[in-house]
Amino acid sequence: MTAQSKIIYAREPELDVAEFRRVLVESTLGETRPVDDDARLQAMLSGANLVLTARLDIEGRPLIGVIRAITDFSWVCYVSELAVSQSAQGVGIGKGLMD
């Protein structure tokens, strides 16, 4: 990833479990998450009422970051995970997801 790479941020309530797992593992959060349990990962995604993603704007739009959160969409937002693939860390993806 280069500093000039365009990032697409979006709300993705139907994020694929395999993509979620890959970013958790690539970010090192996979060391403390149930990445070998598809049903639990799906429950984690389904239980969040806000899933935000960061994708590279290139063919295939690879996922490089994700936030999973609970919010009232008015005042409070609790972030459960903020994961960014190690190859994309240090260029502001996490800040972009939080913004």
Short mmCIF file of N, CA, C and O in Angstrom, two decimals:
data_model
loop_
_atom_site.label_atom_id
_atom_site.label_comp_id
_atom_site.label_asym_id
_atom_site.label_seq_id
_atom_site.Cartn_x
_atom_site.Cartn_y
_atom_site.Cartn_z
N MET A 1 0.84 -1.17 0.00
CA MET A 1 0.00 0.00 0.00
C MET A 1 0.89 1.24 0.00
O MET A 1 1.84 1.32 0.74
N THR A 2 0.53 2.22 -0.82
CA THR A 2 1.30 3.45 -0.87
C THR A 2 0.51 4.58 -0.23
O THR A 2 -0.71 4.47 -0.04
N ALA A 3 1.19 5.65 0.10
CA ALA A 3 0.53 6.80 0.71
C ALA A 3 -0.51 7.40 -0.23
O ALA A 3 -1.43 8.07 0.22
N GLN A 4 -0.38 7.17 -1.55
CA GLN A 4 -1.32 7.72 -2.52
C GLN A 4 -2.53 6.82 -2.75
O GLN A 4 -3.44 7.20 -3.48
N SER A 5 -2.54 5.64 -2.16
CA SER A 5 -3.66 4.73 -2.36
C SER A 5 -4.95 5.36 -1.85
O SER A 5 -4.98 5.92 -0.76
N LYS A 6 -6.00 5.27 -2.66
CA LYS A 6 -7.29 5.80 -2.25
C LYS A 6 -8.00 4.75 -1.39
O LYS A 6 -8.02 3.58 -1.73
N ILE A 7 -8.57 5.22 -0.29
CA ILE A 7 -9.29 4.34 0.64
C ILE A 7 -10.77 4.66 0.56
O ILE A 7 -11.17 5.83 0.56
N ILE A 8 -11.59 3.64 0.51
CA ILE A 8 -13.04 3.79 0.51
C ILE A 8 -13.55 3.34 1.87
O ILE A 8 -13.34 2.20 2.28
N TYR A 9 -14.21 4.26 2.58
CA TYR A 9 -14.81 3.95 3.88
C TYR A 9 -16.30 3.76 3.68
O TYR A 9 -16.93 4.52 2.94
N ALA A 10 -16.86 2.75 4.32
CA ALA A 10 -18.29 2.48 4.13
C ALA A 10 -18.86 1.77 5.35
O ALA A 10 -18.14 1.19 6.16
N ARG A 11 -20.17 1.81 5.43
CA ARG A 11 -20.90 1.02 6.40
C ARG A 11 -21.25 -0.30 5.71
O ARG A 11 -21.81 -0.29 4.61
N GLU A 12 -20.88 -1.43 6.31
CA GLU A 12 -21.12 -2.74 5.70
C GLU A 12 -21.74 -3.69 6.71
O GLU A 12 -21.06 -4.53 7.30
N PRO A 13 -23.05 -3.57 6.93
CA PRO A 13 -23.70 -4.44 7.93
C PRO A 13 -23.66 -5.92 7.56
O PRO A 13 -23.82 -6.77 8.43
N GLU A 14 -23.44 -6.26 6.31
CA GLU A 14 -23.41 -7.66 5.87
C GLU A 14 -21.99 -8.10 5.54
O GLU A 14 -21.78 -8.94 4.65
N LEU A 15 -21.00 -7.60 6.26
CA LEU A 15 -19.60 -7.96 6.00
C LEU A 15 -19.41 -9.47 6.06
O LEU A 15 -19.93 -10.14 6.96
N ASP A 16 -18.67 -9.98 5.11
CA ASP A 16 -18.39 -11.41 5.02
C ASP A 16 -17.48 -11.86 6.16
O ASP A 16 -16.49 -11.19 6.48
N VAL A 17 -17.81 -12.98 6.77
CA VAL A 17 -17.04 -13.51 7.90
C VAL A 17 -15.59 -13.77 7.51
O VAL A 17 -14.67 -13.47 8.29
N ALA A 18 -15.35 -14.30 6.32
CA ALA A 18 -13.99 -14.61 5.90
C ALA A 18 -13.14 -13.34 5.80
O ALA A 18 -11.97 -13.33 6.19
N GLU A 19 -13.72 -12.26 5.30
CA GLU A 19 -12.98 -10.99 5.22
C GLU A 19 -12.70 -10.44 6.62
O GLU A 19 -11.61 -9.94 6.90
N PHE A 20 -13.70 -10.51 7.49
CA PHE A 20 -13.54 -10.06 8.87
C PHE A 20 -12.40 -10.84 9.54
O PHE A 20 -11.51 -10.26 10.15
N ARG A 21 -12.42 -12.17 9.40
CA ARG A 21 -11.38 -13.02 9.98
C ARG A 21 -10.01 -12.62 9.45
O ARG A 21 -9.06 -12.48 10.21
N ARG A 22 -9.89 -12.44 8.13
CA ARG A 22 -8.60 -12.12 7.54
C ARG A 22 -8.01 -10.85 8.12
O ARG A 22 -6.84 -10.79 8.48
N VAL A 23 -8.84 -9.80 8.26
CA VAL A 23 -8.32 -8.54 8.82
C VAL A 23 -7.99 -8.69 10.30
O VAL A 23 -6.98 -8.15 10.76
N LEU A 24 -8.78 -9.45 11.04
CA LEU A 24 -8.43 -9.70 12.45
C LEU A 24 -7.06 -10.36 12.55
O LEU A 24 -6.22 -9.95 13.35
N VAL A 25 -6.84 -11.38 11.73
CA VAL A 25 -5.56 -12.09 11.76
C VAL A 25 -4.42 -11.17 11.31
O VAL A 25 -3.38 -11.10 11.96
N GLU A 26 -4.63 -10.45 10.21
CA GLU A 26 -3.58 -9.58 9.68
C GLU A 26 -3.26 -8.41 10.61
O GLU A 26 -2.18 -7.85 10.54
N SER A 27 -4.19 -8.05 11.47
CA SER A 27 -3.97 -6.93 12.39
C SER A 27 -3.32 -7.38 13.70
O SER A 27 -2.92 -6.55 14.50
N THR A 28 -3.24 -8.65 13.93
CA THR A 28 -2.80 -9.34 15.16
C THR A 28 -3.90 -9.43 16.22
O THR A 28 -3.70 -10.09 17.23
N LEU A 29 -5.07 -8.82 16.01
CA LEU A 29 -6.18 -9.01 16.96
C LEU A 29 -6.66 -10.46 16.94
O LEU A 29 -7.29 -10.91 17.90
N GLY A 30 -6.37 -11.17 15.87
CA GLY A 30 -6.77 -12.57 15.77
C GLY A 30 -6.19 -13.43 16.88
O GLY A 30 -6.72 -14.49 17.18
N GLU A 31 -5.10 -12.95 17.49
CA GLU A 31 -4.49 -13.70 18.60
C GLU A 31 -5.41 -13.76 19.81
O GLU A 31 -5.27 -14.65 20.65
N THR A 32 -6.35 -12.82 19.92
CA THR A 32 -7.25 -12.78 21.08
C THR A 32 -8.73 -12.84 20.68
O THR A 32 -9.60 -12.49 21.47
N ARG A 33 -9.00 -13.26 19.46
CA ARG A 33 -10.37 -13.38 18.98
C ARG A 33 -10.61 -14.80 18.50
O ARG A 33 -9.68 -15.51 18.13
N PRO A 34 -11.88 -15.26 18.48
CA PRO A 34 -12.19 -16.65 18.10
C PRO A 34 -12.18 -16.85 16.58
O PRO A 34 -13.18 -17.21 15.97
N VAL A 35 -11.03 -16.65 15.94
CA VAL A 35 -10.96 -16.68 14.48
C VAL A 35 -11.20 -18.06 13.87
O VAL A 35 -11.44 -18.15 12.66
N ASP A 36 -11.18 -19.11 14.67
CA ASP A 36 -11.44 -20.45 14.16
C ASP A 36 -12.89 -20.88 14.34
O ASP A 36 -13.23 -22.04 14.11
N ASP A 37 -13.74 -19.96 14.74
CA ASP A 37 -15.14 -20.27 15.02
C ASP A 37 -16.05 -19.36 14.17
O ASP A 37 -16.40 -18.26 14.56
N ASP A 38 -16.40 -19.86 12.97
CA ASP A 38 -17.22 -19.07 12.04
C ASP A 38 -18.54 -18.61 12.66
O ASP A 38 -18.96 -17.47 12.45
N ALA A 39 -19.19 -19.50 13.40
CA ALA A 39 -20.49 -19.15 13.99
C ALA A 39 -20.33 -17.99 14.98
O ALA A 39 -21.16 -17.07 14.99
N ARG A 40 -19.29 -18.02 15.76
CA ARG A 40 -19.08 -16.94 16.74
C ARG A 40 -18.71 -15.65 16.03
O ARG A 40 -19.20 -14.58 16.39
N LEU A 41 -17.86 -15.71 15.00
CA LEU A 41 -17.52 -14.50 14.24
C LEU A 41 -18.77 -13.89 13.61
O LEU A 41 -18.96 -12.67 13.62
N GLN A 42 -19.64 -14.75 13.07
CA GLN A 42 -20.89 -14.25 12.48
C GLN A 42 -21.77 -13.61 13.55
O GLN A 42 -22.37 -12.56 13.32
N ALA A 43 -21.83 -14.21 14.73
CA ALA A 43 -22.60 -13.63 15.83
C ALA A 43 -22.02 -12.28 16.25
O ALA A 43 -22.77 -11.35 16.57
N MET A 44 -20.71 -12.17 16.24
CA MET A 44 -20.07 -10.90 16.58
C MET A 44 -20.47 -9.81 15.58
O MET A 44 -20.79 -8.68 15.97
N LEU A 45 -20.46 -10.16 14.29
CA LEU A 45 -20.86 -9.19 13.27
C LEU A 45 -22.35 -8.87 13.35
O LEU A 45 -22.75 -7.70 13.29
N SER A 46 -23.16 -9.89 13.53
CA SER A 46 -24.61 -9.69 13.59
C SER A 46 -25.03 -8.91 14.82
O SER A 46 -26.00 -8.15 14.79
N GLY A 47 -24.31 -9.08 15.92
CA GLY A 47 -24.64 -8.39 17.17
C GLY A 47 -24.23 -6.93 17.19
O GLY A 47 -24.74 -6.16 18.01
N ALA A 48 -23.34 -6.55 16.32
CA ALA A 48 -22.94 -5.14 16.24
C ALA A 48 -23.98 -4.39 15.42
O ALA A 48 -24.47 -4.90 14.42
N ASN A 49 -24.34 -3.19 15.87
CA ASN A 49 -25.29 -2.44 15.05
C ASN A 49 -24.57 -1.42 14.17
O ASN A 49 -25.21 -0.65 13.46
N LEU A 50 -23.23 -1.46 14.17
CA LEU A 50 -22.45 -0.61 13.27
C LEU A 50 -21.18 -1.35 12.89
O LEU A 50 -20.37 -1.69 13.76
N VAL A 51 -21.04 -1.63 11.61
CA VAL A 51 -19.81 -2.23 11.07
C VAL A 51 -19.32 -1.30 9.97
O VAL A 51 -20.02 -1.08 8.99
N LEU A 52 -18.14 -0.73 10.19
CA LEU A 52 -17.54 0.19 9.22
C LEU A 52 -16.29 -0.46 8.64
O LEU A 52 -15.57 -1.16 9.35
N THR A 53 -16.06 -0.21 7.35
CA THR A 53 -14.92 -0.83 6.70
C THR A 53 -14.07 0.20 5.96
O THR A 53 -14.54 1.27 5.60
N ALA A 54 -12.82 -0.19 5.74
CA ALA A 54 -11.90 0.55 4.90
C ALA A 54 -11.41 -0.42 3.84
O ALA A 54 -10.94 -1.51 4.17
N ARG A 55 -11.54 -0.03 2.58
CA ARG A 55 -11.11 -0.88 1.46
C ARG A 55 -10.23 -0.07 0.52
O ARG A 55 -10.45 1.13 0.35
N LEU A 56 -9.27 -0.76 -0.08
CA LEU A 56 -8.47 -0.11 -1.11
C LEU A 56 -9.31 0.06 -2.36
O LEU A 56 -10.07 -0.83 -2.73
N ASP A 57 -9.18 1.20 -3.01
CA ASP A 57 -9.92 1.48 -4.24
C ASP A 57 -9.14 0.94 -5.44
O ASP A 57 -8.65 1.69 -6.28
N ILE A 58 -8.99 -0.38 -5.45
CA ILE A 58 -8.36 -1.06 -6.58
C ILE A 58 -9.23 -2.28 -6.90
O ILE A 58 -10.14 -2.61 -6.14
N GLU A 59 -8.92 -2.95 -7.99
CA GLU A 59 -9.72 -4.11 -8.38
C GLU A 59 -9.87 -5.10 -7.23
O GLU A 59 -8.92 -5.43 -6.54
N GLY A 60 -11.07 -5.54 -7.00
CA GLY A 60 -11.38 -6.47 -5.92
C GLY A 60 -11.68 -5.79 -4.60
O GLY A 60 -12.17 -6.41 -3.68
N ARG A 61 -11.37 -4.50 -4.50
CA ARG A 61 -11.60 -3.70 -3.29
C ARG A 61 -11.26 -4.47 -2.01
O ARG A 61 -12.12 -4.74 -1.18
N PRO A 62 -9.97 -4.84 -1.83
CA PRO A 62 -9.61 -5.60 -0.64
C PRO A 62 -9.86 -4.84 0.66
O PRO A 62 -9.60 -3.65 0.75
N LEU A 63 -10.39 -5.57 1.63
CA LEU A 63 -10.64 -5.03 2.96
C LEU A 63 -9.32 -4.88 3.69
O LEU A 63 -8.53 -5.81 3.75
N ILE A 64 -9.07 -3.69 4.27
CA ILE A 64 -7.84 -3.46 5.02
C ILE A 64 -8.10 -2.98 6.44
O ILE A 64 -7.19 -2.91 7.25
N GLY A 65 -9.38 -2.64 6.74
CA GLY A 65 -9.69 -2.19 8.08
C GLY A 65 -11.16 -2.37 8.40
O GLY A 65 -12.00 -2.35 7.50
N VAL A 66 -11.45 -2.54 9.69
CA VAL A 66 -12.84 -2.72 10.12
C VAL A 66 -13.02 -2.23 11.56
O VAL A 66 -12.12 -2.35 12.37
N ILE A 67 -14.18 -1.64 11.79
CA ILE A 67 -14.63 -1.31 13.15
C ILE A 67 -15.94 -2.04 13.36
O ILE A 67 -16.81 -2.06 12.49
N ARG A 68 -16.07 -2.65 14.55
CA ARG A 68 -17.32 -3.27 14.97
C ARG A 68 -17.74 -2.54 16.23
O ARG A 68 -16.96 -2.40 17.17
N ALA A 69 -19.00 -2.02 16.25
CA ALA A 69 -19.41 -1.16 17.36
C ALA A 69 -20.89 -1.32 17.69
O ALA A 69 -21.67 -1.83 16.90
N ILE A 70 -21.23 -0.84 18.88
CA ILE A 70 -22.61 -0.72 19.35
C ILE A 70 -22.84 0.78 19.58
O ILE A 70 -22.04 1.43 20.24
N THR A 71 -23.93 1.30 19.03
CA THR A 71 -24.19 2.73 19.16
C THR A 71 -25.68 3.02 19.24
O THR A 71 -26.50 2.23 18.77
N ASP A 72 -26.01 4.19 19.81
CA ASP A 72 -27.40 4.65 19.79
C ASP A 72 -27.62 5.63 18.63
O ASP A 72 -28.69 6.16 18.47
N PHE A 73 -26.57 5.86 17.83
CA PHE A 73 -26.61 6.77 16.68
C PHE A 73 -27.01 8.18 17.06
O PHE A 73 -27.48 8.95 16.24
N SER A 74 -26.83 8.51 18.32
CA SER A 74 -27.19 9.84 18.80
C SER A 74 -26.11 10.45 19.68
O SER A 74 -25.75 11.59 19.53
N TRP A 75 -25.57 9.63 20.61
CA TRP A 75 -24.66 10.19 21.60
C TRP A 75 -23.46 9.28 21.88
O TRP A 75 -22.35 9.74 22.02
N VAL A 76 -23.72 7.98 21.97
CA VAL A 76 -22.69 7.05 22.44
C VAL A 76 -22.38 6.01 21.37
O VAL A 76 -23.27 5.54 20.66
N CYS A 77 -21.09 5.66 21.29
CA CYS A 77 -20.65 4.58 20.40
C CYS A 77 -19.53 3.82 21.11
O CYS A 77 -18.51 4.41 21.49
N TYR A 78 -19.74 2.54 21.32
CA TYR A 78 -18.74 1.67 21.95
C TYR A 78 -18.08 0.83 20.86
O TYR A 78 -18.75 0.04 20.20
N VAL A 79 -16.79 1.00 20.67
CA VAL A 79 -16.06 0.26 19.65
C VAL A 79 -15.51 -1.03 20.26
O VAL A 79 -14.76 -0.99 21.22
N SER A 80 -15.93 -2.16 19.69
CA SER A 80 -15.46 -3.47 20.16
C SER A 80 -14.14 -3.85 19.51
O SER A 80 -13.28 -4.43 20.16
N GLU A 81 -14.03 -3.62 18.23
CA GLU A 81 -12.81 -3.88 17.49
C GLU A 81 -12.52 -2.72 16.55
O GLU A 81 -13.43 -2.16 15.95
N LEU A 82 -11.26 -2.40 16.47
CA LEU A 82 -10.75 -1.53 15.42
C LEU A 82 -9.52 -2.27 14.92
O LEU A 82 -8.50 -2.34 15.61
N ALA A 83 -9.64 -2.91 13.76
CA ALA A 83 -8.57 -3.73 13.22
C ALA A 83 -8.12 -3.18 11.87
O ALA A 83 -8.96 -2.88 11.01
N VAL A 84 -6.82 -3.05 11.70
CA VAL A 84 -6.24 -2.62 10.43
C VAL A 84 -5.13 -3.61 10.09
O VAL A 84 -4.27 -3.90 10.93
N SER A 85 -5.16 -4.11 8.87
CA SER A 85 -4.11 -5.02 8.42
C SER A 85 -2.75 -4.39 8.63
O SER A 85 -2.57 -3.20 8.38
N GLN A 86 -1.80 -5.18 9.11
CA GLN A 86 -0.47 -4.64 9.39
C GLN A 86 0.15 -3.93 8.19
O GLN A 86 0.81 -2.92 8.35
N SER A 87 -0.11 -4.42 6.99
CA SER A 87 0.45 -3.80 5.79
C SER A 87 -0.11 -2.40 5.54
O SER A 87 0.45 -1.63 4.77
N ALA A 88 -1.22 -2.06 6.20
CA ALA A 88 -1.85 -0.75 6.01
C ALA A 88 -1.77 0.12 7.26
O ALA A 88 -2.33 1.22 7.30
N GLN A 89 -1.07 -0.35 8.29
CA GLN A 89 -0.98 0.42 9.53
C GLN A 89 0.00 1.58 9.37
O GLN A 89 0.94 1.53 8.59
N GLY A 90 -0.27 2.64 10.12
CA GLY A 90 0.63 3.78 10.16
C GLY A 90 0.35 4.87 9.14
O GLY A 90 1.09 5.83 9.05
N VAL A 91 -0.74 4.71 8.38
CA VAL A 91 -1.07 5.74 7.38
C VAL A 91 -2.43 6.40 7.64
O VAL A 91 -2.95 7.11 6.79
N GLY A 92 -3.01 6.14 8.82
CA GLY A 92 -4.24 6.83 9.19
C GLY A 92 -5.54 6.09 8.92
O GLY A 92 -6.61 6.69 9.03
N ILE A 93 -5.49 4.80 8.61
CA ILE A 93 -6.71 4.04 8.33
C ILE A 93 -7.59 3.98 9.59
O ILE A 93 -8.80 4.19 9.51
N GLY A 94 -7.01 3.69 10.73
CA GLY A 94 -7.78 3.63 11.98
C GLY A 94 -8.45 4.96 12.28
O GLY A 94 -9.61 5.00 12.66
N LYS A 95 -7.72 6.05 12.13
CA LYS A 95 -8.29 7.39 12.34
C LYS A 95 -9.41 7.63 11.34
O LYS A 95 -10.46 8.16 11.70
N GLY A 96 -9.21 7.23 10.11
CA GLY A 96 -10.25 7.39 9.08
C GLY A 96 -11.52 6.63 9.45
O GLY A 96 -12.62 7.12 9.26
N LEU A 97 -11.35 5.41 9.96
CA LEU A 97 -12.52 4.65 10.39
C LEU A 97 -13.22 5.33 11.56
O LEU A 97 -14.45 5.37 11.62
N MET A 98 -12.46 5.86 12.50
CA MET A 98 -13.06 6.56 13.65
C MET A 98 -13.78 7.85 13.22
O MET A 98 -14.81 8.18 13.78
N ASP A 99 -13.22 8.54 12.26
CA ASP A 99 -13.87 9.77 11.77
C ASP A 99 -15.20 9.46 11.17
O ASP A 99 -16.15 10.18 11.27
#
